[in-house]
């Protein structure tokens, strides 16, 4: 092949390569040639490139290191480096260089591949794996701690029944209960973060949730903060726990308030969005239709080194007495357990925006019904209690027996089915938790329903109070339907 034809072929390969490529002079460091991919990726025209040297595309703090590497015989800035494009943005690139002679001068050919997106996705994956590991640990601890709290709170309440009005010991008993309730709040947040708490999902309209939350927010934020709501028209419904979505809004709004010590604007906004396959791939989420809930402020903004740790449990930039570091971890857990995802946009000095995406549903939003209120909390029905923790099992037995119920007790799933099979009379109510040894609460309930279709089911949500337990038992026995749930401490 003639030399001219060969040079033309190599020229075309150079210019049409999908990866940025350039030639630079080793002594002057000036660009000698660039291909079209480099022009597109870095934003400079060909003429601009030829007026520059390679130091112009490196952050100033990286220049000396790159030159030292090249002059020490390292083959130039080989490996992974930061480059700065014309807009001022830094990108992460993998660089391969090769030495050659052009017109008798030492020259380097450079091929640069932008790996910014790959590295960002790898960082997201490592961060998600870290959060998942911590969440599993936190969930296990919270589960065991909840059993202890249930026994403590329950027996404190029983103890308070024996104290006469005005008894000086009542103050100490009340202090124990308050401390236990604070601990219960922390464990509940840990369970939400670890996605081990059962959400009571219904079909809801997020505009309605924001409307209900607005009054509370007005009381929580300062007078120098303006609250704006921008609900989208014809917003798609989502399937979520409305109470937990309110918790998300409150947590994010309180963080926004703290980020605006001198006042500002807090904005709650909703929108219908469709995530395309390309965006879904870049964000590592499922494509499809979502409802976007954004909470934004005009506050101090979040530094990058803080932003990457925002959702870690116990991580906080607040003073020790002002935060537990579980607020955003709780938000993360609720969003993930609801099948959604959350992102953060922030710049120091220019505020922050938290964007939450929940999958849209075709179902119509449900209208909440008034709660049935049981008349009294006593009864004579037979109740089968399935609970593996001895202290909690004893507490439930004490509470219900004192109120006249007949008790059957089992430690796990198989034991519960054996007890039910051996009991000849009716079993009016099954009390179980979502986590049962040798089975799941749902599996035990399904097996019980197959044996005894008329038996009602009540799922325990720990910790609970004796009064709350008694009321829920009475309500479950009187209401139409099969499944209820015991409320949290103090409810």
Coordinates of C-alpha atoms in Angstrom, one line a residue:
X1 CA 0.0 0.0 0.0
X2 CA 1.4 3.4 -0.9
X3 CA 2.6 5.5 2.0
X4 CA 0.1 8.3 1.3
X5 CA -2.8 5.8 1.4
X6 CA -1.5 4.2 4.6
X7 CA -1.2 7.6 6.3
X8 CA -4.7 8.5 5.1
X9 CA -6.1 5.3 6.7
X10 CA -4.4 6.0 10.0
X11 CA -5.6 9.5 9.8
X12 CA -9.2 8.3 9.5
X13 CA -8.8 5.8 12.3
X14 CA -7.5 8.6 14.5
X15 CA -10.1 11.2 13.6
X16 CA -13.1 8.8 13.7
X17 CA -12.2 7.0 16.9
X18 CA -15.1 7.2 19.5
X19 CA -12.5 7.8 22.3
X20 CA -10.8 11.2 22.6
X21 CA -7.2 11.1 21.2
X22 CA -4.5 13.7 20.7
X23 CA -0.8 14.1 20.0
X24 CA 1.4 16.4 22.0
X25 CA 5.1 17.4 21.9
X26 CA 7.1 16.0 24.8
X27 CA 9.3 19.0 25.2
X28 CA 6.9 21.9 24.7
X29 CA 3.8 19.9 25.9
X30 CA 1.8 21.6 23.1
X31 CA -1.1 19.8 21.3
X32 CA -0.1 18.9 17.8
X33 CA -3.4 17.2 16.8
X34 CA -6.7 16.2 18.2
X35 CA -9.6 14.1 16.9
X36 CA -13.3 14.9 16.8
X37 CA -14.1 12.9 19.9
X38 CA -11.7 15.1 22.0
X39 CA -13.3 18.2 20.6
X40 CA -16.8 17.0 21.5
X41 CA -15.8 15.7 25.0
X42 CA -13.6 18.6 26.1
X43 CA -15.6 21.5 24.5
X44 CA -12.6 23.2 22.9
X45 CA -12.4 23.8 19.1
X46 CA -9.5 22.3 17.1
X47 CA -7.9 25.8 16.8
X48 CA -8.2 26.3 20.6
X49 CA -6.6 23.0 21.3
X50 CA -3.6 23.8 19.0
X51 CA -3.0 27.0 20.9
X52 CA -2.9 25.1 24.2
X53 CA -0.6 22.6 26.0
X54 CA -1.6 19.6 28.0
X55 CA -1.5 21.5 31.3
X56 CA -4.6 23.4 30.2
X57 CA -6.8 20.3 30.6
X58 CA -5.5 19.3 34.0
X59 CA -6.7 20.8 37.4
X60 CA -3.8 23.0 38.6
X61 CA -3.1 20.8 41.6
X62 CA -2.6 17.7 39.3
X63 CA -0.2 19.3 36.8
X64 CA 3.1 18.8 38.7
X65 CA 2.3 15.2 39.5
X66 CA 1.6 14.4 35.9
X67 CA 4.7 16.1 34.6
X68 CA 6.9 14.3 37.3
X69 CA 5.3 11.0 36.2
X70 CA 6.1 11.6 32.6
X71 CA 9.7 12.9 33.2
X72 CA 10.5 10.0 35.5
X73 CA 10.0 7.6 32.6
X74 CA 6.5 6.6 33.6
X75 CA 5.2 6.9 30.1
X76 CA 3.4 10.1 30.6
X77 CA 0.1 10.6 32.5
X78 CA -0.7 6.9 32.1
X79 CA -3.5 5.4 34.2
X80 CA -6.5 7.2 35.8
X81 CA -6.5 11.0 36.0
X82 CA -8.7 14.0 36.4
X83 CA -9.1 16.3 33.4
X84 CA -10.8 19.7 33.3
X85 CA -13.1 20.4 30.3
X86 CA -13.8 23.9 29.0
X87 CA -16.9 24.4 31.1
X88 CA -14.7 24.0 34.3
X89 CA -16.1 20.6 35.2
X90 CA -13.7 17.8 36.2
X91 CA -14.1 14.4 34.6
X92 CA -12.4 11.1 35.5
X93 CA -10.5 9.6 32.6
X94 CA -8.5 6.4 31.9
X95 CA -5.4 7.4 29.9
X96 CA -3.2 5.3 27.7
X97 CA -0.1 6.8 26.1
X98 CA 2.5 5.7 23.6
X99 CA 5.7 7.4 22.6
X100 CA 6.6 8.0 18.9
X101 CA 8.8 10.3 16.8
X102 CA 7.1 12.8 14.5
X103 CA 9.4 14.9 12.3
X104 CA 12.3 13.9 14.5
X105 CA 10.7 15.2 17.7
X106 CA 9.6 13.0 20.7
X107 CA 5.8 12.9 20.7
X108 CA 3.1 11.2 22.7
X109 CA -0.1 9.7 21.4
X110 CA -2.8 9.8 24.1
X111 CA -6.1 8.0 24.2
X112 CA -8.5 9.1 27.0
X113 CA -11.7 7.3 28.1
X114 CA -14.2 9.1 30.3
X115 CA -15.0 6.9 33.3
X116 CA -16.8 9.5 35.4
X117 CA -20.1 7.7 35.1
X118 CA -18.6 4.3 35.8
X119 CA -16.8 5.5 38.9
X120 CA -19.9 7.3 40.1
X121 CA -22.0 4.2 39.7
X122 CA -19.3 2.1 41.5
X123 CA -19.4 4.7 44.4
X124 CA -23.2 4.4 44.6
X125 CA -23.0 0.6 44.6
X126 CA -20.4 0.6 47.4
X127 CA -22.4 3.1 49.4
X128 CA -25.6 1.1 48.9
X129 CA -23.8 -2.1 50.0
X130 CA -22.5 -0.3 53.1
X131 CA -25.9 1.0 54.0
X132 CA -27.4 -2.5 53.4
X133 CA -24.9 -4.1 55.7
X134 CA -25.4 -1.5 58.5
X135 CA -29.1 -1.8 58.0
X136 CA -29.1 -5.5 58.5
X137 CA -27.1 -5.1 61.7
X138 CA -29.3 -2.2 62.9
X139 CA -32.5 -4.2 62.1
X140 CA -31.3 -7.2 64.1
X141 CA -30.4 -5.1 67.1
X142 CA -33.7 -3.2 66.9
X143 CA -35.8 -6.4 66.7
X144 CA -34.2 -7.8 69.9
X145 CA -34.3 -4.4 71.6
X146 CA -38.0 -4.0 70.8
X147 CA -38.8 -7.2 72.7
X148 CA -37.0 -5.8 75.8
X149 CA -38.8 -2.4 75.4
X150 CA -42.2 -4.1 75.1
X151 CA -41.6 -6.0 78.4
X152 CA -40.3 -2.8 80.1
X153 CA -43.1 -0.5 79.0
X154 CA -45.7 -3.1 79.6
X155 CA -44.7 -3.9 83.1
X156 CA -44.2 -0.3 83.9
X157 CA -47.8 0.3 82.9
X158 CA -49.0 -2.6 84.9
X159 CA -47.0 -1.3 87.9
X160 CA -48.5 2.2 87.6
X161 CA -52.0 0.6 88.0
X162 CA -51.0 -0.4 91.5
X163 CA -50.0 3.1 92.5
X164 CA -52.6 5.3 94.2
X165 CA -53.1 8.9 93.0
X166 CA -50.5 11.1 94.6
X167 CA -48.1 8.2 95.3
X168 CA -44.6 9.8 95.2
X169 CA -43.3 6.7 93.3
X170 CA -45.5 7.5 90.4
X171 CA -43.0 10.2 89.1
X172 CA -40.2 7.6 89.0
X173 CA -42.4 5.2 87.1
X174 CA -43.4 7.9 84.7
X175 CA -39.8 8.8 84.1
X176 CA -39.0 5.1 83.3
X177 CA -41.8 5.0 80.8
X178 CA -40.7 8.3 79.1
X179 CA -37.2 6.9 78.7
X180 CA -38.5 3.7 77.2
X181 CA -40.7 5.6 74.8
X182 CA -37.7 7.6 73.6
X183 CA -35.8 4.3 73.1
X184 CA -38.8 2.9 71.2
X185 CA -38.7 5.9 68.8
X186 CA -35.1 5.1 68.0
X187 CA -35.7 1.4 67.4
X188 CA -38.7 2.2 65.2
X189 CA -36.5 4.5 63.1
X190 CA -33.9 1.7 62.9
X191 CA -36.5 -0.8 61.8
X192 CA -37.7 1.6 59.1
X193 CA -34.1 2.2 57.9
X194 CA -33.4 -1.5 57.8
X195 CA -36.7 -2.1 56.0
X196 CA -37.9 -4.6 58.6
X197 CA -41.0 -2.6 59.7
X198 CA -44.2 -3.5 58.0
X199 CA -45.6 -0.5 56.1
X200 CA -49.4 -0.1 56.0
X201 CA -49.6 0.7 52.3
X202 CA -52.7 2.1 50.6
X203 CA -53.3 3.9 47.4
X204 CA -52.8 7.6 48.2
X205 CA -52.4 11.0 46.4
X206 CA -49.3 12.8 47.6
X207 CA -51.0 16.1 47.2
X208 CA -53.4 15.1 49.9
X209 CA -50.5 14.0 52.2
X210 CA -48.8 17.4 51.7
X211 CA -52.1 19.2 52.4
X212 CA -52.4 17.3 55.7
X213 CA -48.8 18.0 56.6
X214 CA -48.8 21.7 55.8
X215 CA -50.5 22.7 59.1
X216 CA -47.9 20.8 61.2
X217 CA -45.1 22.3 59.2
X218 CA -46.3 25.8 59.7
X219 CA -46.0 25.3 63.4
X220 CA -42.5 23.7 63.2
X221 CA -40.7 26.2 60.9
X222 CA -39.7 29.7 62.0
X223 CA -41.5 32.9 61.0
X224 CA -38.7 33.9 58.7
X225 CA -39.2 30.8 56.5
X226 CA -41.8 30.9 53.7
X227 CA -43.5 27.6 53.0
X228 CA -44.6 27.1 49.4
X229 CA -46.4 24.1 48.0
X230 CA -46.7 23.4 44.3
X231 CA -49.0 20.4 43.8
X232 CA -49.2 19.0 40.3
X233 CA -52.5 18.8 38.5
X234 CA -53.9 15.3 37.9
X235 CA -51.2 13.7 40.0
X236 CA -50.9 10.0 39.6
X237 CA -51.7 7.9 42.8
X238 CA -49.0 5.8 44.5
X239 CA -49.1 2.9 46.8
X240 CA -47.5 3.9 50.1
X241 CA -47.9 4.2 53.8
X242 CA -49.4 7.7 54.1
X243 CA -48.2 8.1 57.7
X244 CA -44.6 7.2 56.7
X245 CA -44.8 9.6 53.7
X246 CA -45.7 12.3 56.3
X247 CA -42.7 11.3 58.3
X248 CA -40.5 11.7 55.2
X249 CA -41.8 15.2 54.6
X250 CA -41.4 16.2 58.3
X251 CA -37.8 14.9 58.4
X252 CA -36.8 16.7 55.3
X253 CA -38.6 19.9 56.2
X254 CA -36.9 20.0 59.6
X255 CA -33.5 19.5 58.0
X256 CA -34.3 22.3 55.6
X257 CA -35.4 24.6 58.4
X258 CA -32.0 24.0 60.2
X259 CA -30.2 24.8 56.9
X260 CA -31.9 28.2 56.8
X261 CA -31.0 29.9 60.1
X262 CA -31.5 33.3 58.6
X263 CA -34.7 32.4 56.8
X264 CA -35.5 31.4 53.3
X265 CA -38.0 29.5 51.3
X266 CA -39.1 25.8 51.8
X267 CA -40.8 24.3 48.8
X268 CA -42.8 21.1 48.6
X269 CA -43.6 20.1 45.0
X270 CA -45.1 17.1 43.2
X271 CA -44.9 16.0 39.5
X272 CA -45.6 13.1 37.3
X273 CA -42.4 11.8 35.7
X274 CA -41.5 8.9 33.3
X275 CA -38.0 7.5 33.7
X276 CA -36.7 6.4 30.3
X277 CA -34.5 3.3 29.9
X278 CA -31.4 5.6 29.4
X279 CA -32.0 7.6 32.6
X280 CA -32.9 4.4 34.5
X281 CA -29.6 2.8 33.4
X282 CA -27.6 5.8 34.6
X283 CA -29.4 6.1 37.9
X284 CA -29.5 2.3 38.5
X285 CA -33.3 2.3 38.9
X286 CA -36.3 0.7 37.2
X287 CA -37.7 2.5 34.2
X288 CA -41.4 3.5 34.3
X289 CA -43.9 6.0 35.6
X290 CA -43.2 7.7 39.0
X291 CA -44.6 10.4 41.1
X292 CA -41.8 12.9 42.1
X293 CA -42.0 14.5 45.5
X294 CA -39.4 17.3 46.0
X295 CA -38.4 19.1 49.2
X296 CA -36.1 22.1 48.5
X297 CA -34.7 24.9 50.5
X298 CA -32.6 28.0 49.9
X299 CA -30.2 27.3 52.7
X300 CA -26.5 26.7 53.2
X301 CA -26.2 23.7 50.9
X302 CA -24.4 20.4 51.5
X303 CA -20.7 19.8 50.9
X304 CA -19.8 16.9 48.6
X305 CA -18.0 15.0 51.4
X306 CA -21.2 15.2 53.5
X307 CA -23.6 14.5 50.6
X308 CA -22.1 11.0 50.0
X309 CA -22.8 10.0 53.7
X310 CA -26.2 11.6 54.2
X311 CA -28.2 8.4 54.5
X312 CA -25.8 6.5 56.8
X313 CA -27.4 5.8 60.1
X314 CA -26.0 7.8 63.0
X315 CA -24.1 10.2 60.7
X316 CA -24.9 13.8 61.5
X317 CA -23.3 17.2 61.3
X318 CA -25.4 18.6 64.1
X319 CA -24.4 19.0 67.7
X320 CA -24.6 15.9 69.7
X321 CA -27.7 16.9 71.6
X322 CA -29.6 18.1 68.5
X323 CA -29.7 15.0 66.3
X324 CA -29.4 11.2 66.4
X325 CA -28.3 10.8 62.7
X326 CA -31.4 8.6 62.0
X327 CA -33.7 11.1 60.3
X328 CA -32.4 10.7 56.7
X329 CA -31.6 7.0 57.3
X330 CA -35.3 6.6 58.2
X331 CA -36.3 8.5 55.0
X332 CA -34.0 6.3 52.9
X333 CA -35.5 3.1 54.5
X334 CA -39.2 4.2 53.9
X335 CA -38.5 5.2 50.3
X336 CA -36.7 1.9 49.5
X337 CA -39.3 -0.2 51.2
X338 CA -41.9 1.6 49.2
X339 CA -40.2 0.6 45.9
X340 CA -38.9 4.1 45.2
X341 CA -35.6 5.9 45.2
X342 CA -34.2 9.2 46.4
X343 CA -31.6 11.6 45.1
X344 CA -30.1 14.8 46.4
X345 CA -29.1 17.9 44.5
X346 CA -27.1 20.5 46.4
X347 CA -24.5 23.2 46.1
X348 CA -22.8 24.9 49.0
X349 CA -24.3 28.3 49.5
X350 CA -27.2 27.6 47.0
X351 CA -29.6 25.3 48.9
X352 CA -30.6 21.7 48.5
X353 CA -33.3 19.7 46.9
X354 CA -34.3 16.1 47.9
X355 CA -36.1 14.3 45.1
X356 CA -38.2 11.2 46.0
X357 CA -39.6 9.0 43.3
X358 CA -42.4 6.6 44.2
X359 CA -43.9 4.2 41.6
X360 CA -47.2 5.3 40.2
X361 CA -50.1 3.0 40.3
X362 CA -53.3 2.6 38.2
X363 CA -55.5 2.1 41.2
X364 CA -57.7 4.9 42.5
X365 CA -56.7 6.6 45.7
X366 CA -58.5 5.2 48.7
X367 CA -60.6 7.2 51.1
X368 CA -59.8 6.7 54.8
X369 CA -62.6 5.4 56.9
X370 CA -63.2 6.5 60.5
X371 CA -61.6 4.0 63.0
X372 CA -64.1 1.8 64.8
X373 CA -63.8 2.4 68.5
X374 CA -64.4 -0.6 70.7
X375 CA -66.7 -0.2 73.8
X376 CA -64.4 -1.3 76.6
X377 CA -61.4 -3.6 76.5
X378 CA -62.6 -6.7 78.3
X379 CA -63.7 -10.0 76.9
X380 CA -64.1 -13.7 77.4
X381 CA -63.0 -15.0 74.0
X382 CA -60.2 -17.5 73.4
X383 CA -57.0 -16.0 72.1
X384 CA -54.0 -17.9 70.7
X385 CA -50.8 -16.0 71.2
X386 CA -47.7 -16.9 69.1
X387 CA -44.6 -15.2 70.5
X388 CA -41.0 -16.6 70.9
X389 CA -39.8 -14.0 73.4
X390 CA -40.7 -15.2 76.9
X391 CA -40.9 -11.7 78.5
X392 CA -43.3 -10.5 75.8
X393 CA -45.3 -13.7 75.9
X394 CA -45.7 -13.4 79.7
X395 CA -46.7 -9.7 79.4
X396 CA -49.4 -10.5 76.7
X397 CA -50.8 -13.3 78.9
X398 CA -50.9 -11.1 82.0
X399 CA -52.7 -8.3 80.2
X400 CA -55.3 -10.4 78.5
X401 CA -56.0 -12.8 81.4
X402 CA -56.6 -9.8 83.7
X403 CA -59.3 -8.7 81.2
X404 CA -61.1 -12.0 81.1
X405 CA -59.8 -13.6 78.0
X406 CA -59.0 -17.4 77.7
X407 CA -55.3 -17.8 76.6
X408 CA -53.6 -20.4 74.5
X409 CA -49.8 -19.9 74.1
X410 CA -47.3 -21.1 71.5
X411 CA -43.6 -20.2 71.0
X412 CA -43.4 -20.7 67.2
X413 CA -45.3 -21.5 64.0
X414 CA -45.4 -25.3 64.3
X415 CA -46.2 -25.1 68.0
X416 CA -49.1 -22.8 67.2
X417 CA -50.6 -25.2 64.7
X418 CA -50.3 -28.1 67.1
X419 CA -52.0 -26.1 69.9
X420 CA -54.8 -25.1 67.5
X421 CA -55.3 -28.7 66.4
X422 CA -55.5 -30.0 69.9
X423 CA -58.0 -27.4 71.1
X424 CA -61.5 -28.6 70.5
X425 CA -63.4 -25.3 71.1
X426 CA -63.4 -22.1 69.1
X427 CA -60.3 -19.9 68.8
X428 CA -61.6 -16.4 68.2
X429 CA -58.3 -14.5 67.7
X430 CA -54.7 -15.3 66.7
X431 CA -52.1 -12.9 67.8
X432 CA -48.7 -13.1 66.1
X433 CA -45.9 -11.0 64.9
X434 CA -44.5 -10.7 61.3
X435 CA -41.4 -12.6 62.4
X436 CA -42.1 -16.0 63.9
X437 CA -39.5 -18.8 64.4
X438 CA -39.8 -21.7 62.0
X439 CA -42.3 -19.8 59.9
X440 CA -43.6 -16.3 59.2
X441 CA -46.5 -14.5 60.8
X442 CA -48.3 -14.5 57.4
X443 CA -47.7 -18.3 57.0
X444 CA -49.0 -19.0 60.4
X445 CA -52.1 -16.9 59.8
X446 CA -52.7 -18.6 56.4
X447 CA -52.4 -22.1 57.9
X448 CA -54.7 -21.1 60.8
X449 CA -57.3 -19.6 58.3
X450 CA -57.2 -23.0 56.4
X451 CA -58.0 -24.8 59.6
X452 CA -60.3 -22.3 61.2
X453 CA -61.7 -19.8 58.7
X454 CA -63.6 -17.8 61.4
X455 CA -60.4 -17.0 63.5
X456 CA -59.4 -13.4 63.3
X457 CA -55.8 -12.4 63.1
X458 CA -54.0 -9.5 64.8
X459 CA -50.3 -8.8 63.9
X460 CA -48.2 -7.3 66.7
X461 CA -46.1 -4.3 66.0
X462 CA -43.6 -3.8 68.8
X463 CA -43.2 -2.1 71.2
X464 CA -46.8 -1.7 72.4
X465 CA -48.5 -0.8 75.6
X466 CA -50.9 -3.0 77.6
X467 CA -53.7 -0.5 77.0
X468 CA -53.0 -0.4 73.3
X469 CA -52.9 -4.2 73.1
X470 CA -56.2 -4.6 74.9
X471 CA -57.9 -2.0 72.7
X472 CA -56.7 -3.6 69.5
X473 CA -57.7 -7.0 70.6
X474 CA -61.2 -5.8 71.4
X475 CA -61.3 -3.9 68.1
X476 CA -60.1 -6.9 66.1
X477 CA -62.7 -9.1 67.6
X478 CA -65.5 -6.7 66.9
X479 CA -64.6 -5.4 63.5
X480 CA -65.4 -6.9 60.2
X481 CA -62.3 -8.3 58.5
X482 CA -59.4 -10.5 59.3
X483 CA -56.2 -8.5 59.9
X484 CA -55.5 -5.7 62.4
X485 CA -52.3 -4.3 63.8
X486 CA -51.3 -3.2 67.3
X487 CA -50.2 0.4 67.5
X488 CA -46.9 1.8 68.7
X489 CA -46.0 2.9 72.2
X490 CA -48.2 5.7 73.5
X491 CA -50.8 5.2 70.8

